[in-house]
Amino acid sequence: MHKLPGVLLKTRSLLAALLLLPCSLAWATDSPWALEQDEGNIQIYTRPVAGSPFLEVKATALIHAPIAHVAAVMGDGEGCSEWRAMCKSSEVLGTATDTERTIYMVLDMPWPVSDRDMVIHSVIDIDRANKTVSVQLEPASSEYPEKDYVRATTAGQYQIKALGEELSELTYIMHADLGGNLSADIINPRVTSSTYEDIKRLQVLAEQ
């Protein structure tokens, strides 16, 4: 049910490069993670980040689907992936190598907050020995001019690990600064629920 043609499998594995990090999922911070939600094989954690008012969020999830299928559902940066609720538009600005690309994304923010855009540099790592696909995301604002939107920045990582032919484990870590005069008091209380909803949609879509 989840099998994809060979060429597509290779392409889709690279797609995960949209938003995943190399195999080390550690940030330069000593703050411990606080478990905020544990439901339906999905765990959501948050922690403060030094120098930022915005919380960092981590999600872990078990997904009953092959690793290539999970990567396919995550998308490749061309167009919004169905699981991303706040994505208004997304495009690949450039591809330096098969595993390195620059992505431009516009976020559809809820009223009265104005929409945001961001430029992301992503690098993928495929570790066949450990059966993992990882992607590192870093801000790349200088690679695209600011025009119609408030510029946000994001840094993060994803890792998909194959636990079996039909079982994958996703680890997602993300920290975003939405820019402008937006108060963290508006964003931080929602980061757990919004992340859970996105990861739950990804899980459901991948398991179909």
Coordinates of N, CA and C in Angstrom, one line a residue, residues 28-190:
A28 N 22.7 23.7 21.3 CA 23.6 24.3 22.2 C 22.9 25.0 23.3
T29 N 22.2 24.2 24.2 CA 21.5 24.7 25.3 C 21.4 23.6 26.4
D30 N 21.4 24.1 27.6 CA 21.4 23.1 28.7 C 20.0 23.0 29.3
S31 N 19.0 23.8 28.8 CA 17.7 23.7 29.3 C 17.0 22.4 29.1
P32 N 16.4 21.8 30.1 CA 15.8 20.5 30.0 C 14.4 20.6 29.2
W33 N 14.0 19.6 28.6 CA 12.7 19.6 27.9 C 11.6 19.3 28.9
A34 N 10.5 20.0 28.7 CA 9.3 19.7 29.6 C 8.2 19.1 28.7
L35 N 7.8 17.9 29.1 CA 6.7 17.2 28.4 C 5.4 18.0 28.6
E36 N 4.8 18.4 27.4 CA 3.6 19.2 27.5 C 2.3 18.3 27.1
Q37 N 2.5 17.4 26.2 CA 1.4 16.6 25.7 C 1.9 15.2 25.3
D38 N 1.1 14.2 25.6 CA 1.5 12.8 25.2 C 0.2 12.1 24.8
E39 N 0.0 11.9 23.5 CA -1.3 11.4 23.1 C -1.1 10.8 21.7
G40 N -1.7 9.6 21.5 CA -1.7 9.0 20.2 C -0.4 8.8 19.5
N41 N 0.6 8.3 20.3 CA 2.0 8.0 19.9 C 2.7 9.3 19.5
I42 N 2.3 10.4 20.0 CA 2.9 11.7 19.8 C 3.2 12.4 21.1
Q43 N 4.5 12.8 21.3 CA 4.9 13.5 22.5 C 5.4 14.9 22.1
I44 N 4.9 15.9 22.8 CA 5.3 17.3 22.5 C 6.0 17.9 23.8
Y45 N 7.2 18.5 23.5 CA 8.0 19.0 24.6 C 8.3 20.5 24.2
T46 N 8.6 21.3 25.3 CA 9.0 22.7 25.0 C 10.2 23.0 26.0
R47 N 10.9 24.0 25.7 CA 12.0 24.5 26.6 C 12.3 25.9 26.2
P48 N 12.8 26.7 27.1 CA 13.3 28.1 26.8 C 14.6 28.0 26.0
V49 N 14.8 29.1 25.3 CA 16.1 29.3 24.5 C 16.7 30.6 25.0
A50 N 18.0 30.5 25.3 CA 18.7 31.7 25.8 C 18.7 32.8 24.8
G51 N 18.3 34.0 25.2 CA 18.3 35.1 24.3 C 17.1 35.3 23.4
S52 N 16.1 34.4 23.6 CA 14.9 34.5 22.8 C 13.7 34.4 23.7
P53 N 12.6 35.2 23.4 CA 11.4 35.0 24.2 C 10.5 33.9 23.8
F54 N 10.9 33.3 22.6 CA 10.0 32.2 22.1 C 10.5 30.8 22.5
L55 N 9.6 30.0 22.8 CA 10.0 28.6 23.2 C 10.4 27.8 22.0
E56 N 11.3 26.8 22.3 CA 11.7 25.8 21.3 C 10.8 24.6 21.5
V57 N 10.4 23.9 20.5 CA 9.4 22.8 20.6 C 10.1 21.6 20.0
K58 N 9.8 20.4 20.6 CA 10.2 19.1 20.1 C 9.0 18.2 20.0
A59 N 8.9 17.5 18.9 CA 7.9 16.4 18.8 C 8.5 15.1 18.5
T60 N 8.1 14.1 19.1 CA 8.5 12.7 18.7 C 7.2 11.9 18.4
A61 N 7.3 11.1 17.4 CA 6.0 10.4 17.0 C 6.4 9.0 16.3
L62 N 5.6 8.0 16.6 CA 5.6 6.8 15.9 C 4.6 6.8 14.8
I63 N 5.1 6.5 13.6 CA 4.2 6.5 12.4 C 4.3 5.1 11.7
H64 N 3.1 4.5 11.6 CA 3.0 3.2 11.0 C 3.1 3.3 9.5
A65 N 4.3 3.6 8.9 CA 4.5 3.7 7.5 C 6.0 3.6 7.2
P66 N 6.4 3.2 6.0 CA 7.8 3.1 5.7 C 8.4 4.5 5.7
I67 N 9.7 4.5 5.9 CA 10.5 5.8 6.0 C 10.3 6.6 4.7
A68 N 10.3 5.9 3.5 CA 10.2 6.6 2.3 C 8.9 7.3 2.1
H69 N 7.8 6.6 2.6 CA 6.5 7.2 2.5 C 6.3 8.4 3.5
V70 N 6.9 8.3 4.6 CA 6.9 9.5 5.6 C 7.6 10.7 4.9
A71 N 8.7 10.4 4.3 CA 9.5 11.5 3.6 C 8.6 12.1 2.5
A72 N 7.9 11.2 1.8 CA 7.1 11.7 0.7 C 6.0 12.6 1.1
V73 N 5.4 12.3 2.2 CA 4.3 13.1 2.8 C 4.8 14.4 3.3
M74 N 6.0 14.5 3.8 CA 6.6 15.7 4.3 C 6.7 16.7 3.2
G75 N 7.0 16.3 2.0 CA 7.1 17.3 0.9 C 8.5 17.7 0.6
D76 N 8.7 18.5 -0.5 CA 10.0 18.8 -1.0 C 10.2 20.3 -1.1
G77 N 9.3 21.1 -0.5 CA 9.5 22.6 -0.6 C 8.8 23.3 -1.7
E78 N 8.4 22.5 -2.8 CA 7.7 23.1 -3.9 C 6.2 22.9 -3.6
G79 N 5.6 24.0 -3.1 CA 4.2 23.9 -2.7 C 4.1 23.5 -1.3
C80 N 3.0 23.9 -0.7 CA 2.7 23.6 0.8 C 2.4 22.2 0.9
S81 N 3.0 21.5 1.9 CA 2.6 20.2 2.3 C 1.3 20.2 3.0
E82 N 0.5 19.2 2.8 CA -0.9 19.2 3.4 C -0.9 19.2 4.9
W83 N 0.1 18.7 5.5 CA 0.2 18.6 7.0 C 0.5 20.0 7.7
R84 N 1.0 20.9 6.9 CA 1.4 22.2 7.5 C 0.2 23.2 7.5
A85 N -0.4 23.4 8.6 CA -1.6 24.2 8.7 C -1.4 25.7 8.3
M86 N -0.2 26.2 8.7 CA 0.0 27.7 8.5 C 0.8 28.0 7.2
C87 N 1.1 27.0 6.4 CA 1.8 27.3 5.1 C 0.8 27.9 4.1
K88 N 1.2 29.1 3.6 CA 0.4 29.8 2.6 C 1.0 29.5 1.2
S89 N 2.3 29.5 1.1 CA 3.0 29.2 -0.1 C 4.4 28.8 0.2
S90 N 5.0 28.0 -0.7 CA 6.4 27.5 -0.5 C 7.0 27.2 -1.9
E91 N 8.3 27.6 -2.0 CA 9.0 27.3 -3.3 C 10.5 27.1 -3.0
V92 N 11.1 26.3 -3.9 CA 12.5 26.1 -3.8 C 13.2 27.2 -4.6
L93 N 14.0 28.1 -4.0 CA 14.7 29.1 -4.6 C 15.9 28.7 -5.4
G94 N 16.6 27.7 -4.9 CA 17.8 27.2 -5.5 C 18.2 25.9 -4.9
T95 N 19.0 25.1 -5.7 CA 19.5 23.8 -5.2 C 21.0 23.8 -5.4
A96 N 21.8 23.9 -4.4 CA 23.2 23.9 -4.5 C 23.7 22.5 -4.9
T97 N 23.2 21.4 -4.3 CA 23.5 20.1 -4.6 C 22.3 19.2 -4.4
D98 N 22.4 17.9 -4.6 CA 21.2 17.0 -4.5 C 20.7 17.0 -3.0
T99 N 21.5 17.4 -2.1 CA 21.1 17.4 -0.7 C 21.1 18.7 0.0
E100 N 21.2 19.8 -0.8 CA 21.3 21.1 -0.2 C 20.4 22.1 -1.0
R101 N 19.5 22.8 -0.3 CA 18.6 23.7 -1.1 C 18.2 24.9 -0.2
T102 N 17.7 25.9 -0.9 CA 17.1 27.1 -0.2 C 15.6 27.2 -0.5
I103 N 14.8 27.4 0.5 CA 13.4 27.4 0.4 C 12.8 28.7 0.9
Y104 N 11.8 29.2 0.2 CA 11.1 30.4 0.6 C 9.7 30.0 0.9
M105 N 9.2 30.4 2.1 CA 7.9 30.0 2.6 C 7.2 31.2 3.1
V106 N 5.9 31.3 2.9 CA 5.0 32.3 3.4 C 4.1 31.7 4.4
L107 N 3.9 32.2 5.6 CA 3.1 31.7 6.6 C 1.8 32.5 6.7
D108 N 0.7 31.8 6.8 CA -0.7 32.3 6.9 C -1.0 32.5 8.4
M109 N -0.8 33.6 8.9 CA -1.0 33.8 10.4 C -2.4 34.2 10.7
P110 N -2.9 33.8 11.8 CA -4.3 34.1 12.2 C -4.5 35.6 12.5
W111 N -5.6 36.2 12.1 CA -5.9 37.6 12.4 C -5.9 37.8 13.9
P112 N -5.4 38.9 14.4 CA -5.0 40.1 13.6 C -3.5 40.1 13.3
V113 N -2.8 39.0 13.4 CA -1.3 39.0 13.1 C -1.1 39.0 11.6
S114 N -0.2 39.8 11.1 CA 0.1 39.8 9.7 C 0.9 38.6 9.3
D115 N 0.7 38.2 8.0 CA 1.5 37.1 7.5 C 3.0 37.3 7.6
R116 N 3.7 36.2 7.7 CA 5.1 36.2 7.7 C 5.7 35.4 6.6
D117 N 7.0 35.7 6.2 CA 7.7 34.9 5.3 C 9.1 34.5 5.9
M118 N 9.7 33.5 5.4 CA 11.0 33.0 5.9 C 11.8 32.4 4.8
V119 N 13.1 32.5 4.9 CA 14.0 31.8 3.9 C 14.8 30.8 4.7
I120 N 14.8 29.6 4.2 CA 15.4 28.4 5.0 C 16.5 27.8 4.1
H121 N 17.6 27.5 4.7 CA 18.6 26.7 4.1 C 18.6 25.3 4.7
S122 N 18.4 24.3 3.9 CA 18.2 22.9 4.4 C 19.3 22.0 3.8
V123 N 19.8 21.1 4.7 CA 20.8 20.2 4.3 C 20.4 18.8 4.7
I124 N 20.4 17.8 3.8 CA 19.9 16.5 4.2 C 21.1 15.6 4.4
D125 N 20.8 14.6 5.3 CA 21.8 13.5 5.5 C 21.1 12.2 5.5
I126 N 21.5 11.3 4.6 CA 20.9 9.9 4.6 C 21.9 8.9 5.1
D127 N 21.6 8.3 6.3 CA 22.5 7.4 6.9 C 21.9 6.0 6.7
R128 N 22.3 5.3 5.7 CA 21.8 4.0 5.3 C 22.1 2.9 6.4
A129 N 23.2 3.0 7.0 CA 23.6 2.1 8.0 C 22.7 2.1 9.2
N130 N 22.3 3.3 9.6 CA 21.4 3.5 10.8 C 20.0 3.7 10.4
K131 N 19.7 3.6 9.1 CA 18.3 3.7 8.5 C 17.7 5.0 9.0
T132 N 18.4 6.2 8.8 CA 17.8 7.5 9.1 C 17.9 8.4 8.0
V133 N 16.9 9.3 7.9 CA 17.0 10.5 7.0 C 16.9 11.7 7.9
S134 N 17.8 12.6 7.8 CA 17.9 13.8 8.7 C 18.0 15.0 7.9
V135 N 17.5 16.1 8.4 CA 17.6 17.4 7.7 C 17.8 18.5 8.7
Q136 N 18.8 19.4 8.4 CA 19.1 20.5 9.2 C 18.6 21.8 8.5
L137 N 17.9 22.6 9.3 CA 17.3 23.9 8.8 C 18.0 25.0 9.5
E138 N 18.4 26.0 8.7 CA 19.0 27.2 9.2 C 18.4 28.4 8.5
P139 N 18.3 29.6 9.2 CA 17.8 30.8 8.5 C 18.8 31.2 7.4
A140 N 18.2 31.7 6.3 CA 19.0 32.2 5.2 C 18.3 33.5 4.6
S141 N 18.0 34.4 5.5 CA 17.2 35.6 5.1 C 17.9 36.4 4.0
S142 N 19.2 36.5 4.0 CA 20.0 37.3 3.1 C 19.8 36.8 1.6
E143 N 19.3 35.6 1.4 CA 19.2 35.0 0.1 C 18.0 35.4 -0.6
Y144 N 17.1 36.2 0.0 CA 15.8 36.6 -0.7 C 15.4 37.9 0.0
P145 N 15.1 39.0 -0.8 CA 14.8 40.3 -0.2 C 13.4 40.3 0.5
E146 N 13.4 41.1 1.5 CA 12.1 41.3 2.3 C 11.2 42.3 1.4
K147 N 10.0 41.9 1.2 CA 9.1 42.7 0.4 C 7.7 42.9 1.1
D148 N 6.8 42.0 0.9 CA 5.4 42.2 1.4 C 5.1 41.7 2.7
Y149 N 6.1 41.0 3.4 CA 5.7 40.3 4.6 C 6.8 40.7 5.7
V150 N 6.4 40.5 7.0 CA 7.3 40.6 8.1 C 8.2 39.3 8.0
R151 N 9.5 39.5 8.1 CA 10.4 38.4 8.0 C 10.6 37.6 9.3
A152 N 10.3 36.4 9.3 CA 10.5 35.5 10.4 C 11.8 34.7 10.2
T153 N 12.3 34.1 11.2 CA 13.5 33.2 11.1 C 13.2 31.9 11.8
T154 N 13.8 30.9 11.3 CA 13.6 29.6 12.0 C 14.8 28.7 11.9
A155 N 15.0 27.9 12.9 CA 16.1 26.9 12.8 C 15.6 25.7 13.4
G156 N 16.0 24.5 12.9 CA 15.4 23.3 13.4 C 16.0 22.1 12.7
Q157 N 15.4 21.0 13.0 CA 15.9 19.7 12.5 C 14.7 18.7 12.6
Y158 N 14.8 17.8 11.6 CA 13.9 16.6 11.6 C 14.8 15.4 11.5
Q159 N 14.3 14.3 12.0 CA 15.0 13.0 11.7 C 13.9 11.9 11.6
I160 N 13.9 11.2 10.5 CA 13.0 10.0 10.4 C 13.9 8.8 10.5
K161 N 13.6 7.8 11.4 CA 14.3 6.6 11.6 C 13.4 5.4 11.3
A162 N 13.9 4.5 10.5 CA 13.1 3.3 10.2 C 13.3 2.3 11.4
L163 N 12.2 2.0 12.0 CA 12.2 1.0 13.1 C 11.8 -0.4 12.5
G164 N 11.3 -0.4 11.3 CA 10.8 -1.7 10.7 C 10.4 -1.3 9.3
E165 N 9.9 -2.3 8.5 CA 9.5 -2.0 7.1 C 8.3 -1.1 7.1
E166 N 7.4 -1.2 8.1 CA 6.2 -0.4 8.2 C 6.1 0.5 9.4
L167 N 7.2 0.8 10.0 CA 7.2 1.6 11.2 C 8.4 2.6 11.2
S168 N 8.1 3.9 11.4 CA 9.1 4.9 11.4 C 8.9 5.8 12.7
E169 N 10.0 6.3 13.1 CA 10.0 7.3 14.3 C 10.5 8.6 13.8
L170 N 9.7 9.6 14.1 CA 10.0 11.0 13.7 C 10.4 11.8 14.9
T171 N 11.5 12.5 14.8 CA 11.9 13.5 15.8 C 12.0 14.8 15.1
Y172 N 11.3 15.8 15.7 CA 11.2 17.2 15.1 C 11.5 18.2 16.2
I173 N 12.5 19.1 15.9 CA 12.8 20.1 16.8 C 12.8 21.4 16.0
M174 N 12.2 22.5 16.6 CA 12.0 23.7 15.8 C 12.0 24.9 16.8
H175 N 12.7 26.0 16.4 CA 12.6 27.2 17.1 C 12.4 28.3 16.1
A176 N 11.4 29.2 16.3 CA 11.1 30.2 15.3 C 11.0 31.6 16.0
D177 N 11.5 32.6 15.4 CA 11.3 34.0 15.8 C 10.4 34.6 14.8
L178 N 9.2 35.0 15.1 CA 8.2 35.5 14.1 C 8.4 37.0 13.8
G179 N 9.4 37.6 14.4 CA 9.7 39.0 14.0 C 8.6 40.0 14.3
G180 N 8.9 41.2 13.8 CA 7.9 42.3 14.1 C 7.8 42.6 15.6
N181 N 6.6 43.1 16.0 CA 6.4 43.4 17.4 C 5.5 42.3 18.1
L182 N 5.5 41.1 17.5 CA 4.6 40.0 18.0 C 5.2 39.6 19.4
S183 N 4.3 39.6 20.3 CA 4.7 39.1 21.7 C 4.7 37.6 21.8
A184 N 5.8 37.2 22.5 CA 5.9 35.7 22.8 C 4.7 35.2 23.6
D185 N 4.0 36.1 24.4 CA 2.9 35.8 25.2 C 1.7 35.3 24.3
I186 N 1.7 35.7 23.1 CA 0.7 35.2 22.1 C 1.0 33.9 21.5
I187 N 2.3 33.7 21.2 CA 2.7 32.5 20.5 C 3.0 31.3 21.4
N188 N 3.7 31.5 22.5 CA 4.1 30.4 23.4 C 3.0 29.5 23.9
P189 N 1.9 30.1 24.3 CA 0.8 29.3 24.8 C 0.2 28.4 23.7
R190 N 0.4 28.7 22.4 CA -0.1 27.9 21.3 C 0.8 26.9 20.7

